[in-house]
Tab-separated table of C-alpha atoms and ligand atoms in Angstrom:
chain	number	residue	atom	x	y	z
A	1	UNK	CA	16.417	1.810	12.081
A	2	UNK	CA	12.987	3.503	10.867
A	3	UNK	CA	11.044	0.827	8.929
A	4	UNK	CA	7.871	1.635	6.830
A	5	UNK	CA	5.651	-0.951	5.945
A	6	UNK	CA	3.273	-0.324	2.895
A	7	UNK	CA	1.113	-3.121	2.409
A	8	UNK	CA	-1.825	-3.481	-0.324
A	9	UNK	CA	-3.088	-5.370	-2.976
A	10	UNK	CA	-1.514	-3.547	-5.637
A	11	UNK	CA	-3.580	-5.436	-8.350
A	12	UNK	CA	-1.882	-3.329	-10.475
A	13	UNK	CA	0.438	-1.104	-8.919
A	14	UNK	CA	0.183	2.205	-10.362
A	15	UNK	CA	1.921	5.836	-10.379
A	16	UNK	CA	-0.048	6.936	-7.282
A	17	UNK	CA	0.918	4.258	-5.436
A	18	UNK	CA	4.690	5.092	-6.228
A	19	UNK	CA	4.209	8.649	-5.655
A	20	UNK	CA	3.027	7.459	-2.459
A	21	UNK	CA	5.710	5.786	-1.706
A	22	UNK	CA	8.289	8.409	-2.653
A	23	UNK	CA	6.126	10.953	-0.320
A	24	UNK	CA	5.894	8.101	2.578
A	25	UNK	CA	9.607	8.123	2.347
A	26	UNK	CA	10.639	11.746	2.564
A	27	UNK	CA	7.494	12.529	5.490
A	28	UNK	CA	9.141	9.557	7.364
A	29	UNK	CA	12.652	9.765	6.712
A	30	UNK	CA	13.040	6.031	6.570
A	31	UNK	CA	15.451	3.702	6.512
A	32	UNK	CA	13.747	1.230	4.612
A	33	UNK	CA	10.675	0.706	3.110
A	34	UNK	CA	9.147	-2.744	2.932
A	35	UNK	CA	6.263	-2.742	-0.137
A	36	UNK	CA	4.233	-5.828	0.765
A	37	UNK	CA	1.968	-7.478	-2.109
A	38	UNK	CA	-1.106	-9.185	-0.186
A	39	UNK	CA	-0.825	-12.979	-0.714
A	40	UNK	CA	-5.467	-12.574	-0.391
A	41	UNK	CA	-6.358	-9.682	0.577
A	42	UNK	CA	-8.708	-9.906	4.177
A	43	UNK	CA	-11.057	-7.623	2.711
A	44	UNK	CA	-11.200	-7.944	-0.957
A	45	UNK	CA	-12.592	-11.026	-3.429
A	46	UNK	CA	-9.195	-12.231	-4.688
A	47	UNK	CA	-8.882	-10.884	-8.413
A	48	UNK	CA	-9.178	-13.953	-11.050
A	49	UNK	CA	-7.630	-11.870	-13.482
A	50	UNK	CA	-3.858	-11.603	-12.073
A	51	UNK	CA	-2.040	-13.963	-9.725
A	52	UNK	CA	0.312	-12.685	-7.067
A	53	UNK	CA	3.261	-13.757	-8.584
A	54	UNK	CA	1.951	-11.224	-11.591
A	55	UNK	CA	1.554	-8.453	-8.551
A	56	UNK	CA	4.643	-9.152	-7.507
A	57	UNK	CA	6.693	-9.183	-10.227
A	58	UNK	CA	4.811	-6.191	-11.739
A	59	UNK	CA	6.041	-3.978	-8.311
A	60	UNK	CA	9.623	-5.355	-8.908
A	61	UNK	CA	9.257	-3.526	-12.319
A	62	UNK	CA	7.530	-0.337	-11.332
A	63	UNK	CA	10.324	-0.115	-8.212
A	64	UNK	CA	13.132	-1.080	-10.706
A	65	UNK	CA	12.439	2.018	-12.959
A	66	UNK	CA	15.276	4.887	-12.654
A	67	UNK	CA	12.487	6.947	-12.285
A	68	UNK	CA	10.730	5.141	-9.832
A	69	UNK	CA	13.519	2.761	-7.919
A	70	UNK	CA	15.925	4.334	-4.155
A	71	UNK	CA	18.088	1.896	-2.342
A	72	UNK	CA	15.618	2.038	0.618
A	73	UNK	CA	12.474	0.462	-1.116
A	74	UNK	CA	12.396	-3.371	-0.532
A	75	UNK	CA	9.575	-5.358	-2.335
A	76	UNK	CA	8.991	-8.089	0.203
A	77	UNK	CA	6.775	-11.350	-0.574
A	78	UNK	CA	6.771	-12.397	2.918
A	79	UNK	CA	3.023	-11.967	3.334
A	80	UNK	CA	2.910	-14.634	-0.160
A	81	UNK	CA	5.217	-16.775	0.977
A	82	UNK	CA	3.266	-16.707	4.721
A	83	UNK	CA	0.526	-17.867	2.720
A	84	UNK	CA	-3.547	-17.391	4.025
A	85	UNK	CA	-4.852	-13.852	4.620
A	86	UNK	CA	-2.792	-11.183	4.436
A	87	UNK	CA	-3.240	-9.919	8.247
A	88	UNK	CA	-1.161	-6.655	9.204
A	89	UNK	CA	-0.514	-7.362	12.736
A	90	UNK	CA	1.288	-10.579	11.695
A	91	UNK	CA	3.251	-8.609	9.426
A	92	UNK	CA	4.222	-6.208	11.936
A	93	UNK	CA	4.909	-9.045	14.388
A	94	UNK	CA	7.558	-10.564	11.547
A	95	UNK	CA	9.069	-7.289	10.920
A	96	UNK	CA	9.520	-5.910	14.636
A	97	UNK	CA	12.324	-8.573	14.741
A	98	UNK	CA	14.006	-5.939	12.371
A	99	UNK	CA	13.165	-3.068	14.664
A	100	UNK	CA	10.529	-1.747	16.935
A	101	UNK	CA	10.321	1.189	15.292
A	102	UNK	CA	7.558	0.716	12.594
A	103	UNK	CA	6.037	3.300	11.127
A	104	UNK	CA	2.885	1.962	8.313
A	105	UNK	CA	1.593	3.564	5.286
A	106	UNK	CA	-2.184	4.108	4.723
A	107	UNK	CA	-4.506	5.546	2.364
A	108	UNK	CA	-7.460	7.149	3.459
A	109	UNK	CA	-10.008	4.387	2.846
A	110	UNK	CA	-7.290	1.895	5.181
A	111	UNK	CA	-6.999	4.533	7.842
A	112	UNK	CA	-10.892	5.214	8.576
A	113	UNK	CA	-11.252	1.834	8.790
A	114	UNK	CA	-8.252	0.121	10.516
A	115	UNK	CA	-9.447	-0.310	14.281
A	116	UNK	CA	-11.778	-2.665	12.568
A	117	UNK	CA	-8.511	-4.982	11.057
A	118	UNK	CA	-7.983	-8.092	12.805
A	119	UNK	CA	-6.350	-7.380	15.860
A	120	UNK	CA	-6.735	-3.781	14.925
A	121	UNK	CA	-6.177	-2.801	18.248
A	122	UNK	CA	-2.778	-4.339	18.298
A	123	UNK	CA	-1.826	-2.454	15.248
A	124	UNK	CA	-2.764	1.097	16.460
A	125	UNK	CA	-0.156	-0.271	19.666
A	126	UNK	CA	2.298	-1.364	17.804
A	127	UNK	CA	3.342	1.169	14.865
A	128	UNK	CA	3.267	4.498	13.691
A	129	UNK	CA	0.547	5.262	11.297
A	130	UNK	CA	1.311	7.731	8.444
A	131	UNK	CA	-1.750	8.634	6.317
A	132	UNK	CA	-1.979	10.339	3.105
A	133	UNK	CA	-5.009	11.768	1.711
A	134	UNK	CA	-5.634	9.856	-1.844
A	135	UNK	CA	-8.640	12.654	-2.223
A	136	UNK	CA	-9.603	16.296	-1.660
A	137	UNK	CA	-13.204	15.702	-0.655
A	138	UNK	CA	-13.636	17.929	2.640
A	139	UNK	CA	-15.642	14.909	4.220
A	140	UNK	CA	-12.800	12.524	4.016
A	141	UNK	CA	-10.343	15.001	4.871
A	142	UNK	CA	-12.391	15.639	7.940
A	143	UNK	CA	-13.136	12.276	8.864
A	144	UNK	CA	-8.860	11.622	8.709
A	145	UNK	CA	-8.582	14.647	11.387
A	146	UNK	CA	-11.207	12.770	13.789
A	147	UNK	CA	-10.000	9.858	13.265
A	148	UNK	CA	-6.279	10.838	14.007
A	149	UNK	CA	-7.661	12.413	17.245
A	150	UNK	CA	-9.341	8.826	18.069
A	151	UNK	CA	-6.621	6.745	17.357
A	152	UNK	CA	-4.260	9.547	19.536
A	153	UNK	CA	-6.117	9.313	22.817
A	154	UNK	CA	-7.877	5.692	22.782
A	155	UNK	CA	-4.042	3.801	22.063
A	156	UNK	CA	-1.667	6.493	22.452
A	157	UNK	CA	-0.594	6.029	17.976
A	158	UNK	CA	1.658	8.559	16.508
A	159	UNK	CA	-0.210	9.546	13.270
A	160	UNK	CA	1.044	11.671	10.262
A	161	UNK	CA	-0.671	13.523	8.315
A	162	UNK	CA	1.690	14.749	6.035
A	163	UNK	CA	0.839	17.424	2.725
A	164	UNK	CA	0.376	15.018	-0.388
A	165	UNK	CA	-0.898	16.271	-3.481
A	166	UNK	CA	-2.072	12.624	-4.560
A	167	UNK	CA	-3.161	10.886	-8.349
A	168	UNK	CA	-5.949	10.267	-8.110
A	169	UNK	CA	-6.269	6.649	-9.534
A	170	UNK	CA	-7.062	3.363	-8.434
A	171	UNK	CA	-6.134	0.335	-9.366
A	172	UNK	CA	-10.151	-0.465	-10.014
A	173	UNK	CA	-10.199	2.257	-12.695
A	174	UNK	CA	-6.861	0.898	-14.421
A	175	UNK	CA	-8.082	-2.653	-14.780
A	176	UNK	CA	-11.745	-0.837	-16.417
A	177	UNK	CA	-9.443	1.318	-18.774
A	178	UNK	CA	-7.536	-2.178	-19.546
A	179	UNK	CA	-10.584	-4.274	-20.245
A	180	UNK	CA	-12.003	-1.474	-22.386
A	181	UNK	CA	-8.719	-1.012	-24.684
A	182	UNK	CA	-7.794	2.624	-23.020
A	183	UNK	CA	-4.762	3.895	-22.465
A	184	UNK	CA	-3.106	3.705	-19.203
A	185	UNK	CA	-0.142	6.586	-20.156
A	186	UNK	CA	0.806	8.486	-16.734
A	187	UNK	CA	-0.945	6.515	-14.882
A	188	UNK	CA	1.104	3.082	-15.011
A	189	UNK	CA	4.991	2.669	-15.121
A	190	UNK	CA	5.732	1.209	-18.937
A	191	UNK	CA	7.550	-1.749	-17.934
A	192	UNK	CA	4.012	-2.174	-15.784
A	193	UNK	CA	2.004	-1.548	-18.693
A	194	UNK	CA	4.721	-4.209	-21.039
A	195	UNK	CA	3.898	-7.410	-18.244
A	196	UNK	CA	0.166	-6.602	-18.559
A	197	UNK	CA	0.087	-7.205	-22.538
A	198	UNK	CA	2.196	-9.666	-22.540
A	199	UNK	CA	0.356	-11.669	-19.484
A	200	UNK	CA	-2.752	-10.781	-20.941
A	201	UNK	CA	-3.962	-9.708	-17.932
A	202	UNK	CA	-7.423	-7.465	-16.808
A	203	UNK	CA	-8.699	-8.369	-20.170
A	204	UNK	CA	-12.595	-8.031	-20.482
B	1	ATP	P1	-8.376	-1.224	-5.865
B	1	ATP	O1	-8.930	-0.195	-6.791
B	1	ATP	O2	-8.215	-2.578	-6.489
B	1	ATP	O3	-9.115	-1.259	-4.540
B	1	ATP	P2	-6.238	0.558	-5.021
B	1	ATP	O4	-5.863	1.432	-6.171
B	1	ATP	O5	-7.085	1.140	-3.944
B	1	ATP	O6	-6.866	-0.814	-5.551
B	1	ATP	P3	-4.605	-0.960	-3.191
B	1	ATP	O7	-3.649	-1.982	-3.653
B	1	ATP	O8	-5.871	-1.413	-2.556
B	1	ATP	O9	-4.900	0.016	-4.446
B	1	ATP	O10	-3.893	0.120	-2.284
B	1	ATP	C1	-2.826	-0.143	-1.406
B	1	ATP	C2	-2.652	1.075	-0.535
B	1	ATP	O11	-2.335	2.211	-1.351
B	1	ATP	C3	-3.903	1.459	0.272
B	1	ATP	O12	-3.482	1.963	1.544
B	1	ATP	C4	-4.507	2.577	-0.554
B	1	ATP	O13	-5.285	3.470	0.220
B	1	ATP	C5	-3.266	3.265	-1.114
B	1	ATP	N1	-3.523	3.914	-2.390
B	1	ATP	C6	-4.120	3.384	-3.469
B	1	ATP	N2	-4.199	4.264	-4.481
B	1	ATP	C7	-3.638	5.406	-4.034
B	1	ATP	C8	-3.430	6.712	-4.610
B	1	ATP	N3	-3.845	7.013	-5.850
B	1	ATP	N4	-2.804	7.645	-3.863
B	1	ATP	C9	-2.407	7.343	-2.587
B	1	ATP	N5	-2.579	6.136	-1.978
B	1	ATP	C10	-3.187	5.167	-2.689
């Protein structure tokens, strides 16, 4: 059994988290995918303007989408229902029950910094890392090749690097366009879009 994990905030998730996903998916050829909402994130302020029920229920949507949803993905609140912060290598712990073959999803702002997680060193022991590039800047694209390399020969951690021709989007930028009264069209799922108005939510 192949598991991915893909953990993040997804305050809210958008389409280039999906796509990454979908891509995360194919590169791995998993068996199941476990999308993890962060109950508070280690290393973000914890947004006052959703709760993580809303985050949640708002990947439930997104996932639930013809477009969007494959029998593989499971959205998981096990790191909300853990409760404090959201740590990784506990997550991993929990999941290599399931199997000890773990491969986890990162962006490139995760990956360059993950040996400095909690227990990071645990986590480049433990699983597979599979990064995709959320950016074409040369510098970042560099940094992910040295960092690779590092990870590689310090703790022995398969890495992928997989082709990923990313949207480039954060969920930062949606919340802005929110606040502001913008439209969020191919860049959020529409059932996404239909929980924010009706919760309210990122409102200036
Ligand atoms: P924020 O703007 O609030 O920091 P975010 O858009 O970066 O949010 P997170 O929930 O922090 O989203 O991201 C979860 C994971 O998804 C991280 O590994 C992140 O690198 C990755 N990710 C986020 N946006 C994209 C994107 N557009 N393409 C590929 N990966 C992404």
């Amino acid at each position: 059994m192949k598991l991915g994990i893909y953990g993040g905030t997804f305050g809210p998730v958008h389409l280039g988290h999906i796509r990454a996903a979908h891509a995360f998916l194919d590169a791995c050829a998993l068996d199941r995918l476990y999308i993890l909402p962060t109950a508070i994130p280690p290393h973000k302020a914890a947004s006052q303007a959703d709760t993580p029920e809303d985050r949640l229920q708002m990947l439930k949507l997104a996932f639930s989408e013809p477009a969007y949803a494959d029998e593989r993905i499971v959205i998981s609140d096990y790191e909300q229902t853990r409760g404090g912060k959201s740590y990784t290598v506990l997550t991993l712990e929990h999941f290599s029950n399931e199997s000890q073959d773990i491969t986890m999803l990162c962006g490139t702002d995760m990956f360059l910094t993950l040996e400095r997680w909690y227990r990071g060193d645990d986590i480049l022991r433990m699983a597979k890392i599979c990064c995709l590039c959320r950016d074409d800047d040369p510098a970042a694209i560099r940094a992910i090749g040295d960092a690779a390399q590092h990870y590689r020969a310090a703790y022995g951690t398969p890495v992928y690097l997989p082709a990923f021709d990313p949207l480039v989007i954060s969920s930062t930028e949606i919340r802005a366009r929110i606040a502001r009264g913008e439209t969020t069209d191919g860049l959020l799922s529409p059932t996404v879009r239909e929980y924010i108005d009706a919760h309210g939510l990122y409102r200036a």
